[in-house]
Short mmCIF file of C-alpha atoms in Angstrom, two decimals:
data_model
loop_
_atom_site.label_atom_id
_atom_site.label_comp_id
_atom_site.label_asym_id
_atom_site.label_seq_id
_atom_site.Cartn_x
_atom_site.Cartn_y
_atom_site.Cartn_z
CA MET A 1 0.01 0.03 -0.05
CA ALA A 2 1.29 3.38 -0.82
CA VAL A 3 2.12 6.02 1.94
CA ASP A 4 -0.40 8.77 1.95
CA VAL A 5 0.72 12.32 1.15
CA ASP A 6 0.30 13.79 4.53
CA THR A 7 2.58 10.97 6.15
CA ARG A 8 4.99 11.23 3.35
CA GLU A 9 5.53 14.95 3.73
CA ASN A 10 5.77 14.91 7.47
CA MET A 11 8.44 12.11 7.18
CA ASN A 12 10.41 14.15 4.33
CA MET A 13 10.26 11.00 2.40
CA GLU A 14 10.90 10.84 -1.41
CA PRO A 15 7.64 10.46 -3.25
CA ASN A 16 8.00 6.76 -4.15
CA LYS A 17 10.17 5.69 -1.22
CA GLN A 18 8.40 3.49 1.48
CA ILE A 19 10.14 2.31 4.75
CA SER A 20 10.68 -1.36 4.40
CA ASN A 21 12.58 -4.18 5.96
CA PRO A 22 12.54 -7.79 5.03
CA ASP A 23 13.12 -8.95 8.53
CA CYS A 24 9.83 -7.56 9.77
CA SER A 25 6.44 -8.14 8.40
CA THR A 26 3.39 -5.73 8.77
CA ALA A 27 1.56 -6.15 12.02
CA GLY A 28 -1.80 -8.01 12.01
CA VAL A 29 -5.01 -6.29 12.22
CA SER A 30 -5.51 -7.12 15.92
CA LEU A 31 -2.16 -5.61 16.73
CA LEU A 32 -2.87 -2.44 15.03
CA ASN A 33 -6.28 -2.10 16.88
CA LYS A 34 -4.03 -0.87 19.77
CA PHE A 35 -3.67 2.43 18.23
CA ASP A 36 -6.19 5.08 19.34
CA MET A 37 -6.86 6.75 15.91
CA ASN A 38 -8.85 9.51 17.46
CA GLU A 39 -5.81 10.55 19.46
CA ILE A 40 -3.63 10.28 16.52
CA MET A 41 -6.06 12.39 14.34
CA ASN A 42 -6.18 14.92 17.09
CA CYS A 43 -2.65 15.90 16.23
CA MET A 44 -3.03 18.85 13.97
CA GLN A 45 0.58 18.68 12.65
CA CYS A 46 0.95 22.40 13.69
CA GLY A 47 4.65 22.13 14.83
CA PHE A 48 4.35 23.77 18.31
CA CYS A 49 5.77 20.64 19.75
CA LEU A 50 9.14 20.93 17.72
CA PRO A 51 11.08 23.57 19.84
CA SER A 52 10.23 21.64 22.86
CA CYS A 53 11.51 18.26 21.80
CA PRO A 54 15.17 17.37 22.79
CA THR A 55 15.71 14.82 19.84
CA TYR A 56 14.40 17.25 17.32
CA ARG A 57 16.65 20.05 18.60
CA GLN A 58 19.65 17.63 18.42
CA THR A 59 19.07 16.32 15.03
CA GLY A 60 16.72 18.80 13.13
CA LYS A 61 14.96 15.53 11.68
CA GLU A 62 11.10 15.43 11.37
CA VAL A 63 11.06 11.80 12.33
CA ALA A 64 12.76 12.70 15.67
CA SER A 65 10.05 15.00 16.67
CA PRO A 66 6.57 14.23 18.20
CA ARG A 67 4.88 15.30 14.93
CA GLY A 68 6.90 13.10 12.86
CA ARG A 69 6.65 10.14 15.16
CA ILE A 70 2.71 10.62 15.23
CA ALA A 71 2.93 10.57 11.39
CA LEU A 72 4.74 7.33 11.41
CA MET A 73 2.12 5.84 13.84
CA LYS A 74 -0.62 6.96 11.60
CA GLY A 75 0.98 5.23 8.66
CA VAL A 76 1.51 2.09 10.51
CA ALA A 77 -2.10 2.12 11.92
CA GLN A 78 -3.48 2.66 8.41
CA GLU A 79 -1.14 -0.21 7.20
CA ALA A 80 0.66 2.19 4.94
CA LEU A 81 3.98 1.46 6.85
CA GLN A 82 5.44 -1.60 8.33
CA VAL A 83 6.37 -2.24 11.99
CA ASN A 84 10.05 -2.63 11.20
CA HIS A 85 13.43 -1.68 12.52
CA GLU A 86 13.21 2.01 11.38
CA PHE A 87 9.94 2.45 12.94
CA GLU A 88 11.13 0.91 16.12
CA ASN A 89 14.29 3.01 16.19
CA ASN A 90 12.36 6.19 15.71
CA MET A 91 9.94 5.24 18.60
CA TYR A 92 12.74 4.40 20.91
CA LEU A 93 14.89 7.51 20.06
CA CYS A 94 12.20 9.52 21.88
CA LEU A 95 13.05 10.22 25.53
CA GLY A 96 9.28 10.19 26.51
CA CYS A 97 9.87 13.46 28.46
CA ARG A 98 6.36 14.74 27.35
CA ALA A 99 7.55 18.31 27.03
CA CYS A 100 5.50 18.18 23.76
CA GLU A 101 2.37 17.70 25.77
CA THR A 102 2.83 20.82 27.63
CA ALA A 103 3.43 22.68 24.30
CA CYS A 104 0.56 21.03 22.30
CA PRO A 105 -2.63 23.33 21.79
CA ALA A 106 -4.64 20.37 21.10
CA GLY A 107 -3.81 18.31 24.25
CA VAL A 108 -2.61 15.28 22.32
CA PRO A 109 -1.54 12.65 24.98
CA TYR A 110 1.73 11.98 23.21
CA GLY A 111 3.00 9.79 26.15
CA SER A 112 0.31 7.18 25.88
CA LEU A 113 0.65 7.24 22.09
CA VAL A 114 4.46 6.42 22.16
CA GLU A 115 3.93 3.84 24.92
CA THR A 116 1.39 2.19 22.46
CA ALA A 117 3.71 2.34 19.58
CA ARG A 118 6.34 0.55 21.51
CA GLU A 119 3.86 -2.07 22.68
CA VAL A 120 2.99 -2.78 18.93
CA VAL A 121 6.81 -3.07 18.14
CA GLU A 122 7.34 -5.46 21.11
CA THR A 123 4.28 -7.45 20.47
CA ASN A 124 5.09 -7.82 16.76
CA LYS A 125 8.68 -9.11 17.67
CA LYS A 126 7.18 -11.62 20.25
CA GLU A 127 4.84 -12.84 17.40
CA GLN A 128 7.94 -13.46 15.28
CA SER A 129 9.78 -15.00 18.27
CA LYS A 130 12.46 -12.03 17.89
CA SER A 131 12.11 -10.59 21.28
CA PRO A 132 15.76 -10.68 22.90
CA PHE A 133 16.47 -12.96 25.87
CA ILE A 134 17.80 -9.98 27.84
CA ARG A 135 14.31 -8.45 27.96
CA ASP A 136 12.86 -11.40 29.56
CA ILE A 137 15.42 -11.35 32.23
CA VAL A 138 14.97 -7.68 32.87
CA PHE A 139 11.30 -7.30 32.61
CA ASN A 140 10.15 -10.66 33.95
CA LYS A 141 12.80 -12.13 36.09
CA ILE A 142 13.99 -8.97 37.87
CA PHE A 143 11.75 -5.96 37.91
CA LYS A 144 8.48 -7.92 38.72
CA HIS A 145 10.36 -9.26 41.94
CA PRO A 146 11.16 -6.78 44.58
CA LYS A 147 13.26 -9.13 46.56
CA ARG A 148 15.67 -9.93 43.65
CA ILE A 149 16.16 -6.16 43.04
CA ASP A 150 17.01 -5.91 46.81
CA THR A 151 19.46 -8.77 46.26
CA LEU A 152 21.12 -6.98 43.38
CA GLY A 153 21.42 -3.92 45.62
CA THR A 154 23.16 -6.02 48.39
CA ALA A 155 25.56 -7.31 45.66
CA LEU A 156 26.29 -3.73 44.73
CA TRP A 157 26.81 -2.81 48.39
CA ALA A 158 29.18 -5.82 48.72
CA ALA A 159 31.30 -4.74 45.69
CA GLN A 160 31.60 -1.20 47.02
CA ALA A 161 32.50 -2.39 50.59
CA ALA A 162 35.13 -4.70 49.22
CA GLY A 163 36.71 -1.71 47.21
CA LEU A 164 36.04 -3.44 43.76
CA GLN A 165 34.42 -0.10 42.39
CA THR A 166 37.46 1.90 43.56
CA LEU A 167 39.99 -0.79 42.26
CA ALA A 168 38.20 -1.07 38.94
CA ASP A 169 38.36 2.74 38.52
CA LYS A 170 42.06 3.00 39.47
CA THR A 171 43.28 0.06 37.40
CA GLY A 172 41.15 0.86 34.32
CA LEU A 173 39.24 -2.57 34.57
CA VAL A 174 35.93 -0.44 34.55
CA ASN A 175 36.67 0.35 30.88
CA MET A 176 35.88 -3.34 30.03
CA LEU A 177 32.31 -2.37 30.69
CA PRO A 178 30.25 -0.92 28.01
CA ARG A 179 30.88 2.79 27.89
CA PRO A 180 27.49 3.90 29.08
CA MET A 181 27.82 1.59 32.21
CA ALA A 182 31.45 2.75 32.79
CA GLU A 183 30.70 6.42 32.81
CA MET A 184 27.38 5.91 34.96
CA GLN A 185 29.10 4.00 37.60
CA LYS A 186 31.14 7.10 38.47
CA ALA A 187 27.96 8.77 39.60
CA VAL A 188 26.70 5.89 41.69
CA GLU A 189 27.30 6.71 45.57
CA LYS A 190 27.57 4.23 48.15
CA VAL A 191 24.33 2.10 48.71
CA ALA A 192 22.93 1.33 52.18
CA SER A 193 23.98 -2.03 53.71
CA PRO A 194 21.62 -4.89 54.27
CA ALA A 195 21.96 -4.37 58.01
CA GLU A 196 21.07 -0.63 57.65
CA ARG A 197 18.08 -1.36 55.49
CA LYS A 198 16.79 -4.06 58.00
CA LYS A 199 16.89 -1.27 60.71
CA ARG A 200 14.08 0.77 58.95
CA GLN A 201 11.21 1.64 61.11
CA LYS A 202 8.06 0.57 59.20
CA ILE A 203 6.12 3.46 60.89
CA VAL A 204 7.42 6.85 61.30
CA LYS A 205 5.40 9.21 63.58
CA PRO A 206 5.63 12.90 64.33
CA ALA A 207 7.72 13.58 67.32
CA ASP A 208 6.09 16.69 68.59
CA GLN A 209 2.35 16.63 67.61
CA PRO A 210 -0.50 14.17 66.77
CA ALA A 211 -0.52 12.85 63.36
CA LYS A 212 -2.71 14.79 60.86
CA LEU A 213 -2.53 12.30 58.22
CA ARG A 214 -1.71 8.61 57.66
CA ILE A 215 0.69 8.27 54.66
CA GLY A 216 1.43 5.20 52.61
CA MET A 217 5.08 5.63 51.37
CA PHE A 218 5.62 4.40 47.85
CA LYS A 219 9.25 3.62 48.04
CA GLY A 220 9.93 2.33 44.48
CA CYS A 221 12.26 -0.32 43.40
CA ILE A 222 15.54 1.13 42.25
CA MET A 223 14.82 4.20 44.27
CA ASP A 224 14.89 2.20 47.66
CA VAL A 225 18.19 0.49 46.67
CA MET A 226 20.22 3.33 45.02
CA PHE A 227 18.59 5.94 47.16
CA TYR A 228 17.54 4.45 50.45
CA GLU A 229 18.49 7.53 52.45
CA THR A 230 16.45 9.75 50.17
CA ASN A 231 13.41 7.51 51.10
CA GLN A 232 14.33 7.96 54.85
CA ALA A 233 14.84 11.59 54.57
CA THR A 234 11.38 11.76 53.03
CA SER A 235 9.59 10.07 55.88
CA ARG A 236 11.40 12.40 58.25
CA VAL A 237 10.33 15.37 56.39
CA LEU A 238 6.76 14.20 56.18
CA ALA A 239 6.77 13.23 59.89
CA LYS A 240 8.06 16.79 60.70
CA ALA A 241 4.92 18.15 58.68
CA GLY A 242 2.56 16.13 60.89
CA CYS A 243 2.21 12.83 59.00
CA GLU A 244 2.42 9.18 60.20
CA VAL A 245 4.49 7.52 57.38
CA ILE A 246 3.95 3.80 56.69
CA PHE A 247 6.45 1.86 54.51
CA VAL A 248 3.63 -0.54 53.24
CA ASP A 249 4.83 -4.10 52.89
CA ASP A 250 4.79 -6.12 49.56
CA GLN A 251 4.60 -3.15 47.10
CA ALA A 252 6.19 -3.73 43.86
CA CYS A 253 7.67 -1.59 41.00
CA CYS A 254 5.35 1.13 39.72
CA GLY A 255 5.38 -0.30 36.23
CA ALA A 256 6.65 2.72 34.50
CA LEU A 257 9.73 0.96 33.01
CA HIS A 258 7.49 -1.78 31.58
CA ALA A 259 4.92 0.67 30.22
CA HIS A 260 7.73 2.90 28.61
CA SER A 261 9.37 -0.20 26.95
CA GLY A 262 6.21 -1.67 25.30
CA GLU A 263 5.77 -4.37 28.02
CA LYS A 264 2.17 -3.15 28.83
CA ASP A 265 0.95 -6.65 30.36
CA GLY A 266 3.85 -6.33 32.84
CA ALA A 267 3.03 -2.86 33.64
CA VAL A 268 -0.77 -3.87 34.45
CA GLU A 269 0.27 -6.88 36.49
CA LEU A 270 2.46 -4.60 38.69
CA ALA A 271 -0.33 -2.01 38.85
CA LYS A 272 -2.68 -4.42 40.32
CA ARG A 273 -0.23 -5.71 42.96
CA ASN A 274 0.26 -2.09 44.22
CA ILE A 275 -3.44 -1.23 44.20
CA GLU A 276 -4.11 -4.27 46.26
CA VAL A 277 -1.52 -3.64 48.88
CA PHE A 278 -2.23 0.00 49.40
CA GLU A 279 -6.06 -0.78 49.53
CA LYS A 280 -5.25 -3.08 52.56
CA ALA A 281 -3.07 -0.35 54.02
CA ASP A 282 -5.92 2.01 54.43
CA VAL A 283 -4.10 5.31 54.24
CA ASP A 284 -5.21 8.93 53.62
CA PHE A 285 -2.55 9.42 50.80
CA ILE A 286 -0.06 7.41 48.92
CA VAL A 287 3.10 9.45 48.48
CA ASN A 288 6.20 9.13 46.37
CA ASN A 289 9.38 11.11 45.73
CA ALA A 290 10.11 10.10 42.19
CA GLY A 291 8.59 12.08 39.26
CA GLY A 292 8.72 9.16 36.81
CA CYS A 293 7.16 6.70 39.43
CA GLY A 294 4.51 9.29 40.17
CA ALA A 295 3.48 10.07 36.70
CA ALA A 296 2.86 6.26 36.31
CA LEU A 297 0.94 5.83 39.58
CA LYS A 298 -1.32 8.78 38.71
CA GLU A 299 -2.11 7.20 35.29
CA TYR A 300 -3.00 3.76 36.62
CA HIS A 301 -6.81 4.21 35.58
CA HIS A 302 -5.73 4.64 31.89
CA TRP A 303 -4.02 1.23 31.93
CA PHE A 304 -7.58 -0.42 32.70
CA HIS A 305 -9.83 1.21 29.99
CA ASP A 306 -11.29 -2.15 29.02
CA ASP A 307 -11.64 -3.45 32.74
CA PRO A 308 -14.24 -1.51 34.52
CA GLU A 309 -13.84 -3.21 37.84
CA TRP A 310 -10.02 -2.59 37.97
CA LYS A 311 -10.39 0.75 36.54
CA GLU A 312 -12.65 1.93 39.51
CA ARG A 313 -10.16 0.31 42.00
CA ALA A 314 -7.30 2.22 40.10
CA MET A 315 -9.16 5.44 40.01
CA ALA A 316 -9.43 5.25 43.93
CA PHE A 317 -5.70 4.68 44.09
CA VAL A 318 -4.98 7.59 41.67
CA THR A 319 -7.24 9.89 43.78
CA LYS A 320 -5.07 9.22 46.77
CA THR A 321 -1.61 9.49 45.01
CA ARG A 322 0.59 12.63 45.64
CA ASP A 323 4.18 13.67 44.91
CA ALA A 324 5.86 14.52 48.27
CA ASN A 325 6.40 18.19 47.08
CA GLU A 326 2.74 18.51 46.25
CA LEU A 327 1.66 17.26 49.63
CA LEU A 328 4.07 19.18 51.69
CA THR A 329 2.93 22.46 50.00
CA GLU A 330 -0.67 21.56 51.09
CA LEU A 331 0.32 21.29 54.77
CA PRO A 332 1.32 23.95 57.09
CA GLN A 333 4.99 25.14 56.38
CA ILE A 334 7.75 23.21 58.23
CA GLU A 335 9.95 25.17 60.52
CA PHE A 336 13.64 24.44 59.64
CA LYS A 337 16.34 24.77 62.23
CA ASN A 338 19.45 25.00 59.92
CA SER A 339 20.39 27.83 57.73
CA LEU A 340 22.16 26.19 54.61
CA ASP A 341 23.71 29.33 53.15
CA VAL A 342 23.95 28.02 49.68
CA ARG A 343 23.13 29.13 46.03
CA VAL A 344 20.60 26.58 44.60
CA THR A 345 18.98 25.84 41.32
CA TYR A 346 16.41 23.50 40.35
CA GLN A 347 16.29 20.86 37.50
CA ASP A 348 12.53 19.87 36.83
CA SER A 349 11.80 16.15 36.60
CA CYS A 350 10.14 15.82 32.99
CA HIS A 351 7.46 13.59 34.42
CA LEU A 352 6.79 15.66 37.42
CA ALA A 353 6.59 18.98 35.47
CA HIS A 354 5.02 17.77 32.14
CA GLY A 355 3.38 14.42 33.26
CA GLN A 356 2.01 15.78 36.67
CA GLY A 357 1.94 19.46 36.21
CA VAL A 358 3.97 19.82 39.53
CA ARG A 359 6.11 22.81 38.78
CA ASN A 360 5.87 25.63 41.54
CA GLN A 361 5.73 23.28 44.61
CA PRO A 362 9.25 22.21 44.59
CA ARG A 363 10.48 25.81 44.00
CA GLN A 364 8.28 27.04 46.86
CA LEU A 365 9.82 24.39 49.14
CA ILE A 366 13.38 25.32 48.22
CA ARG A 367 12.71 29.12 48.88
CA SER A 368 11.29 28.12 52.21
CA VAL A 369 14.70 26.82 53.44
CA PRO A 370 16.61 29.40 55.53
CA GLY A 371 19.87 30.65 53.76
CA VAL A 372 19.03 29.54 50.29
CA GLU A 373 19.66 31.70 47.44
CA TYR A 374 17.49 30.46 44.65
CA VAL A 375 18.28 31.21 41.08
CA GLU A 376 16.13 29.93 38.06
CA MET A 377 17.90 27.98 35.40
CA ILE A 378 17.42 28.59 31.75
CA ASN A 379 15.12 25.90 30.38
CA ALA A 380 14.95 24.23 33.67
CA ASP A 381 12.11 22.01 32.41
CA SER A 382 13.95 20.64 29.26
CA CYS A 383 15.09 16.98 29.59
CA CYS A 384 18.33 16.31 31.04
CA GLY A 385 18.75 12.98 28.98
CA SER A 386 18.20 10.43 31.70
CA ALA A 387 14.72 9.30 30.77
CA GLY A 388 14.71 5.92 32.71
CA ILE A 389 17.32 3.81 30.93
CA TYR A 390 17.72 6.04 28.06
CA ASN A 391 21.17 7.12 29.08
CA ILE A 392 22.22 3.41 28.61
CA THR A 393 20.13 2.44 25.57
CA ASN A 394 20.85 5.86 23.69
CA PHE A 395 24.02 6.88 25.28
CA ASP A 396 25.22 9.24 22.87
CA MET A 397 22.23 11.19 22.34
CA SER A 398 21.61 11.29 26.07
CA MET A 399 25.01 12.90 26.60
CA ARG A 400 24.59 15.42 23.92
CA ILE A 401 21.47 16.55 25.79
CA LEU A 402 23.22 16.47 29.09
CA ASP A 403 26.14 18.49 28.02
CA ASP A 404 23.79 21.10 26.59
CA LYS A 405 21.86 21.00 30.00
CA MET A 406 25.34 21.54 31.75
CA GLU A 407 25.82 24.67 29.91
CA ASN A 408 22.61 26.26 31.45
CA VAL A 409 23.73 24.78 34.81
CA LYS A 410 26.99 26.57 34.71
CA LYS A 411 25.32 30.02 34.15
CA THR A 412 23.50 29.66 37.42
CA LYS A 413 26.79 29.38 39.46
CA ALA A 414 24.97 27.28 41.89
CA HIS A 415 26.41 25.22 44.64
CA LEU A 416 23.49 22.78 44.60
CA ILE A 417 21.52 21.38 41.68
CA VAL A 418 18.24 20.07 43.20
CA THR A 419 16.07 17.50 41.54
CA SER A 420 12.98 15.56 42.18
CA ASN A 421 13.66 12.13 40.47
CA PRO A 422 16.41 9.46 40.99
CA GLY A 423 17.18 9.20 37.30
CA CYS A 424 17.67 13.04 37.00
CA LEU A 425 19.71 12.90 40.08
CA LEU A 426 22.05 10.32 38.65
CA GLN A 427 22.32 12.04 35.28
CA MET A 428 23.01 15.58 37.03
CA LYS A 429 25.77 13.89 39.10
CA GLN A 430 27.11 12.51 35.78
CA GLY A 431 27.00 15.85 34.27
CA ILE A 432 28.89 17.45 37.02
CA ILE A 433 31.68 14.92 36.53
CA ARG A 434 31.81 15.33 32.77
CA ALA A 435 31.92 19.15 33.25
CA GLY A 436 34.77 18.69 35.82
CA MET A 437 32.85 20.65 38.42
CA GLN A 438 33.03 18.08 41.39
CA ASP A 439 34.72 20.69 43.70
CA GLU A 440 32.27 23.44 42.73
CA MET A 441 28.76 21.62 42.69
CA GLU A 442 26.64 18.93 44.17
CA ALA A 443 23.65 17.40 42.82
CA ILE A 444 21.02 16.51 45.43
CA HIS A 445 17.36 15.26 45.74
CA ILE A 446 15.04 17.97 47.12
CA MET A 447 13.79 15.70 50.12
CA ASP A 448 17.57 15.54 51.07
CA LEU A 449 17.85 19.26 50.91
CA LEU A 450 14.88 19.61 53.17
CA ASP A 451 16.12 17.10 55.65
CA ARG A 452 19.46 18.95 55.95
CA ALA A 453 17.51 21.98 56.92
CA LEU A 454 15.67 20.06 59.57
#
């Protein structure tokens, strides 16, 4: 079937040239039914999204823009294009930052569209038995099992405690790793020991006042391993604000990694587990401190559009879900004891700003800390290039975006770069190292900043 004129023009294709690949066949009708044509057709092709898109700014290519990708989705959904390697590469070049949603005058839900496109890609590969073995390990054997993630965290702690990370750096053995992993490990700080993690109080209560609210802490999977202390700091800050904080047992990964990687069934399975455990916890609010996790948690109801019973339960879960910044600004202001006397800038988490619409609250909290001189960064809400595992799977593009971000960071002359997402935090730490600014600047999660001031 020939490519329609609109699709061809938006892809900058030659008149008679079609994207094709002999290794990939056109998806079946049932597979293409996953696309929401109403939302695809809502894209007016106006181009307001182009300046906001990090990959379009880096490449200048139409297929690397939201508008171009939607044109590709339209071509596939209408069976004018194949679900092939080129389609896959264009869908996965996207960071999923959703800045285009903020810019879009028509309110096109691009984030859900690109998730569907990736689901179509992965489903098509599975039907052809071409899904890589490593995907099964990551998505089914690891991230569905919190205890296994905890075990990996223990292995990382053991390697750090034995000095293997330092030894690998000094001897150059680290360079045997793929470059993305070799560079990223420099930004990874010491993880909490198993003994320290076992000491956690499951319930953290206010010390000097009756509890106003009963909070269920969504601790995340990687977050609770790599940034255990940030979760602890969050519980202390919430307790200071008058909340009883409960680390609910048996919670699972939020499902964002699965949803963003085309593994929708896995995302739904994890969502059901979380909905069930927090229903039993009987809390007033479900609070998280990771912008990416929070965006997924707040969109659980969209994952059950064809399941009325679970959609209702998911909606109840979503209604209770808050980002920590969001809830803290709804409560009486905390009285901080320490003056920090630092110059601070803020790097927006894409999924917190564009996905959840939480922008002013973190800035309000930062400004409330005694001794903080706050300076706004140019394009603070542009993506830093982290985007989940994008800085591993698309390393070169990620680093180009990060290096551009660091130019804006430098202009602030800040001592601290504050973030609200673990991926952003690791990426900004890596950016500081790449810029050679370790002696001048530190990247820190906002909950750790507030905890320091307590």
